[in-house]
Short mmCIF file of C-alpha atoms in Angstrom, two decimals:
data_model
loop_
_atom_site.label_atom_id
_atom_site.label_comp_id
_atom_site.label_asym_id
_atom_site.label_seq_id
_atom_site.Cartn_x
_atom_site.Cartn_y
_atom_site.Cartn_z
CA MET W 102 -33.94 -54.10 43.46
CA SER W 103 -30.58 -52.71 44.49
CA GLU W 104 -28.94 -54.59 41.61
CA HIS W 105 -31.25 -52.91 39.09
CA LEU W 106 -30.49 -49.49 40.59
CA HIS W 107 -26.77 -50.22 40.36
CA LEU W 108 -27.04 -51.17 36.67
CA ALA W 109 -29.09 -48.04 35.90
CA ALA W 110 -26.48 -45.85 37.61
CA ARG W 111 -23.71 -47.47 35.55
CA LYS W 112 -25.64 -46.81 32.32
CA ARG W 113 -26.16 -43.17 33.30
CA ARG W 114 -22.46 -42.76 34.04
CA HIS W 115 -21.57 -44.34 30.71
CA ARG W 116 -23.91 -42.05 28.80
CA ARG W 117 -22.60 -39.01 30.69
CA THR W 118 -18.98 -39.95 29.97
CA GLY W 119 -19.73 -40.46 26.27
CA SER W 120 -21.53 -37.13 25.99
CA LEU W 121 -18.61 -35.35 27.67
CA ALA W 122 -16.20 -36.85 25.16
CA ILE W 123 -17.96 -35.19 22.21
CA PRO W 124 -17.08 -31.59 23.18
CA THR W 125 -13.53 -32.72 23.86
CA VAL W 126 -13.24 -33.97 20.29
CA PHE W 127 -14.58 -30.69 18.89
CA ASP W 128 -12.25 -28.69 21.13
CA ARG W 129 -9.35 -30.71 19.81
CA LEU W 130 -10.40 -30.12 16.20
CA GLU W 131 -10.74 -26.39 16.82
CA TYR W 132 -7.30 -26.33 18.41
CA LEU W 133 -5.77 -28.09 15.40
CA GLN W 134 -7.47 -25.63 13.04
CA GLN W 135 -6.09 -22.70 15.00
CA GLN W 136 -2.60 -24.17 14.92
CA THR W 137 -2.82 -24.76 11.16
CA HIS W 138 -4.02 -21.18 10.61
CA LYS W 139 -1.19 -19.89 12.79
CA LEU W 140 1.39 -21.83 10.77
CA CYS W 141 -0.01 -20.38 7.54
CA GLU W 142 0.25 -16.88 8.97
CA GLN W 143 3.88 -17.47 9.93
CA LYS W 144 4.88 -18.10 6.32
CA PRO W 145 6.64 -15.06 4.87
CA VAL W 146 4.53 -12.85 2.64
CA ASP W 147 5.80 -12.23 -0.90
CA MET W 148 3.74 -9.15 -1.72
CA LEU W 149 1.61 -6.59 0.09
CA LEU W 150 -1.24 -5.04 -1.91
CA LEU W 151 -2.76 -1.89 -0.48
CA THR W 152 -6.13 -1.39 -2.16
CA HIS W 153 -9.87 -1.36 -1.52
CA ASP W 154 -10.66 -2.62 -5.01
CA ARG W 155 -12.15 -6.07 -4.42
CA TYR W 156 -12.01 -6.99 -8.10
CA LEU W 157 -8.29 -6.31 -8.31
CA SER W 158 -7.67 -8.15 -5.05
CA LEU W 159 -9.55 -11.26 -6.14
CA ALA W 160 -8.02 -11.25 -9.63
CA LEU W 161 -4.47 -11.16 -8.29
CA THR W 162 -4.81 -13.45 -5.28
CA GLN W 163 -7.24 -16.06 -6.62
CA HIS W 164 -6.32 -16.24 -10.29
CA PHE W 165 -3.22 -14.55 -11.67
CA LEU W 166 -0.86 -14.70 -8.68
CA LYS W 167 -2.10 -17.77 -6.86
CA ARG W 168 1.42 -19.00 -6.19
CA THR W 169 2.49 -15.68 -4.73
CA ARG W 170 1.71 -15.23 -1.05
CA THR W 171 -0.09 -11.89 -1.22
CA ARG W 172 -1.56 -10.05 1.75
CA ILE W 173 -4.29 -7.48 1.10
CA CYS W 174 -3.86 -4.41 3.29
CA SER W 175 -6.29 -1.57 3.88
CA THR W 176 -4.07 0.93 5.73
CA LEU W 177 -0.50 2.19 5.65
CA GLU W 178 -0.07 1.05 9.24
CA GLU W 179 -0.94 -2.50 8.25
CA VAL W 180 1.82 -2.39 5.63
CA THR W 181 4.44 -1.17 8.10
CA GLY W 182 3.56 -4.10 10.34
CA PHE W 183 5.49 -6.32 7.91
CA PHE W 184 8.68 -4.26 7.95
CA GLU W 185 10.32 -6.68 10.38
CA GLN W 186 9.92 -9.58 7.96
CA THR W 187 13.02 -10.88 6.21
CA PRO W 188 13.08 -10.68 3.28
CA LEU W 189 10.89 -7.62 3.10
CA PRO W 190 7.85 -8.24 0.86
CA ARG W 191 7.25 -6.20 -2.26
CA ILE W 192 4.71 -3.44 -1.78
CA VAL W 193 2.09 -2.48 -4.35
CA ILE W 194 -0.12 0.53 -3.61
CA ASP W 195 -3.22 1.24 -5.66
CA LEU W 196 -3.39 5.04 -5.47
CA ASP W 197 -6.81 5.15 -7.14
CA CYS W 198 -8.55 2.84 -4.68
CA ILE W 199 -7.54 3.83 -1.18
CA THR W 200 -9.17 6.32 1.16
CA LEU W 201 -6.12 8.55 1.45
CA PRO W 202 -4.90 11.59 -0.48
CA VAL W 203 -2.09 10.78 -2.88
CA LEU W 204 0.23 13.31 -1.23
CA HIS W 205 -0.23 11.58 2.13
CA VAL W 206 0.77 8.25 0.60
CA LEU W 207 3.77 9.77 -1.18
CA ASP W 208 4.96 11.32 2.07
CA ALA W 209 4.74 7.91 3.77
CA VAL W 210 6.60 6.21 0.91
CA ARG W 211 9.44 8.72 1.18
CA ALA W 212 9.69 7.95 4.90
CA TRP W 213 9.74 4.19 4.15
CA HIS W 214 12.72 4.65 1.83
CA LYS W 215 14.65 6.19 4.72
CA GLN W 216 13.46 3.58 7.20
CA ARG W 217 14.11 0.56 4.98
CA PRO W 218 16.64 1.35 2.20
CA GLY W 219 16.21 -0.90 -0.81
CA ILE W 220 12.49 -1.39 -0.21
CA SER W 221 10.56 -2.42 -3.36
CA ILE W 222 7.49 -0.25 -3.93
CA THR W 223 5.23 -0.03 -6.97
CA LEU W 224 2.43 2.50 -7.36
CA LEU W 225 -0.64 1.90 -9.52
CA THR W 226 -2.55 4.86 -10.90
CA SER W 227 -4.84 5.62 -13.80
CA SER W 228 -4.01 9.30 -13.94
CA HIS W 229 -5.03 10.94 -17.21
CA SER W 230 -2.28 13.52 -16.74
CA PRO W 231 1.29 12.55 -17.69
CA GLU W 232 2.48 15.46 -15.56
CA ALA W 233 0.78 13.94 -12.51
CA SER W 234 2.47 10.59 -13.22
CA CYS W 235 5.81 12.39 -13.52
CA PHE W 236 5.26 14.13 -10.21
CA ILE W 237 4.29 10.90 -8.45
CA ALA W 238 7.38 9.14 -9.78
CA ALA W 239 9.64 12.01 -8.76
CA ALA W 240 8.15 12.19 -5.27
CA ALA W 241 8.05 8.47 -4.50
CA ALA W 242 11.31 7.46 -6.22
CA CYS W 243 9.76 4.16 -7.27
CA ARG W 244 7.97 2.52 -10.18
CA VAL W 245 4.66 3.98 -11.30
CA ILE W 246 2.47 1.76 -13.47
CA GLU W 247 -0.69 2.62 -15.36
CA ARG W 248 -3.35 0.44 -13.72
CA ARG W 249 -5.51 0.30 -16.88
CA LEU W 250 -2.94 -1.68 -18.84
CA GLU W 251 -3.85 -5.10 -20.19
CA ILE W 252 -3.60 -7.65 -17.42
CA VAL W 253 -0.72 -9.57 -19.03
CA LEU W 254 1.45 -6.46 -19.27
CA LEU W 255 0.39 -5.31 -15.81
CA LEU W 256 1.41 -8.63 -14.28
CA TYR W 257 4.72 -8.57 -16.15
CA LEU W 258 5.55 -5.15 -14.74
CA LEU W 259 4.44 -6.11 -11.23
CA MET W 260 6.69 -9.17 -11.21
CA GLN W 261 9.78 -7.32 -12.40
CA ARG W 262 12.72 -7.23 -10.05
CA PRO W 263 13.27 -4.07 -7.99
CA CYS W 264 16.39 -3.18 -10.00
CA SER W 265 14.38 -3.03 -13.23
CA PRO W 266 13.87 0.39 -14.82
CA ARG W 267 10.89 2.25 -13.46
CA PRO W 268 8.09 2.08 -16.06
CA VAL W 269 6.34 5.40 -16.18
CA GLN W 270 3.93 6.50 -18.87
CA ALA W 271 5.74 9.81 -19.31
CA ASN W 272 9.40 8.93 -19.96
CA TYR W 273 10.25 10.01 -16.44
CA THR W 274 12.87 7.47 -15.37
CA ARG W 275 16.02 9.44 -14.57
CA ALA W 276 17.15 8.92 -10.98
CA ASN W 277 18.51 12.46 -10.67
CA ASP W 278 15.01 13.84 -11.23
CA ASP W 279 13.76 12.57 -7.86
CA LEU W 280 12.56 15.36 -5.59
CA SER W 281 15.06 16.36 -2.93
CA PRO W 282 14.05 16.59 0.76
CA ARG W 283 14.15 20.40 0.57
CA GLU W 284 11.98 20.47 -2.55
CA TRP W 285 9.51 18.05 -0.99
CA LYS W 286 9.26 20.11 2.19
CA ILE W 287 8.44 23.23 0.19
CA LEU W 288 5.84 21.38 -1.89
CA MET W 289 4.14 19.95 1.19
CA GLU W 290 3.93 23.41 2.73
CA VAL W 291 2.39 24.74 -0.48
CA ALA W 292 -0.12 21.88 -0.45
CA ARG W 293 -1.13 22.87 3.09
CA GLY W 294 -2.09 26.30 1.77
CA ARG W 295 0.76 28.34 3.21
CA SER W 296 1.89 31.40 1.28
CA LEU W 297 5.25 31.42 -0.45
CA LYS W 298 6.45 34.30 1.75
CA THR W 299 5.53 32.37 4.89
CA ILE W 300 7.32 29.27 3.59
CA ALA W 301 10.43 31.27 2.75
CA PHE W 302 10.45 32.84 6.23
CA SER W 303 10.01 29.47 8.00
CA LEU W 304 12.88 27.95 6.00
CA GLY W 305 15.13 30.96 6.42
CA LYS W 306 15.35 31.32 2.64
CA PRO W 307 14.77 34.33 0.40
CA TYR W 308 11.41 34.51 -1.32
CA HIS W 309 12.88 34.15 -4.80
CA ALA W 310 14.53 30.83 -3.78
CA VAL W 311 11.11 29.31 -3.07
CA VAL W 312 9.71 30.68 -6.33
CA TYR W 313 12.69 29.28 -8.23
CA THR W 314 12.21 25.85 -6.63
CA LEU W 315 8.57 25.70 -7.74
CA SER W 316 9.45 26.83 -11.25
CA ARG W 317 12.22 24.23 -11.52
CA VAL W 318 9.97 21.39 -10.34
CA SER W 319 7.23 22.53 -12.72
CA ALA W 320 9.57 22.38 -15.70
CA ARG W 321 10.93 18.96 -14.71
CA ILE W 322 7.49 17.34 -14.68
CA GLY W 323 6.29 19.05 -17.85
CA LEU W 324 4.12 21.85 -16.46
CA ASN W 325 4.18 25.35 -17.90
CA ASN W 326 4.38 27.34 -14.68
CA LYS W 327 4.28 27.17 -10.89
CA LYS W 328 0.56 28.00 -10.87
CA SER W 329 -0.16 24.69 -12.62
CA LEU W 330 2.05 22.92 -10.07
CA ILE W 331 0.16 24.46 -7.16
CA GLN W 332 -3.12 23.36 -8.74
CA LEU W 333 -1.76 19.82 -9.13
CA LEU W 334 -0.68 19.75 -5.48
CA HIS W 335 -4.17 20.71 -4.36
CA GLU W 336 -5.70 18.02 -6.57
CA LEU W 337 -3.44 15.38 -5.02
CA SER W 338 -4.28 16.62 -1.51
CA VAL W 339 -7.90 15.47 -1.61
CA ILE W 340 -9.63 12.14 -2.06
CA PRO W 341 -11.46 12.15 -5.42
CA THR W 342 -15.16 11.42 -5.01
CA ASP W 343 -15.16 9.19 -8.09
CA ARG W 344 -13.25 6.56 -6.12
CA ASN W 345 -16.34 5.72 -4.09
CA HIS W 346 -17.60 3.17 -6.64
CA TYR W 347 -14.72 0.86 -5.76
CA PHE W 348 -15.96 0.24 -2.21
#
């Protein structure tokens, strides 16, 4: 009787040991998967694409740029998280399909140029106004590409080297036409709704100097007067409601 009990106990121990080995195998597989995923994440990223347009994201990452390590970002903060990478990845921002005002993005891009000189940034926009494209190019000091171009041409422009001429659909490519820090500060104050007299007082400048700055910027981007420039600034300060269909 005792011999039978001993054999039964051995069988139970064997079954228990075998059942315990199964989770160990799965734990090991999960560990290996995590390590593989971690190694993939450690590979340097070639391009950062800031957009909420799923169609554009899938087209570039799964079809047209499969050999380019592209990371899809949803916020500006997520983009800056890659600033420590060497070499710094190219940055493409889809101005039409993010939940941020264009002026906010342009202000961030200007700060990035100071933080990381030589950074490669490309902006995509389908603006119907050549003056708006001119303003964006002057403010961001980077390439501005019409996002509604044929895909072959769009890819060609996206893959150009940073030193390539900035393609803008308004013949606005002269480096000396970039907005200066003083001009940008005045424009941002105007966009916030401050009066020209208040801006002049805060900057310690005469009123006519602020008026002259607005008139000069207006002429450089092809607008008739400073009133049109102020209207453009307000348009770029809000998130257009027609972008909602991209989400």
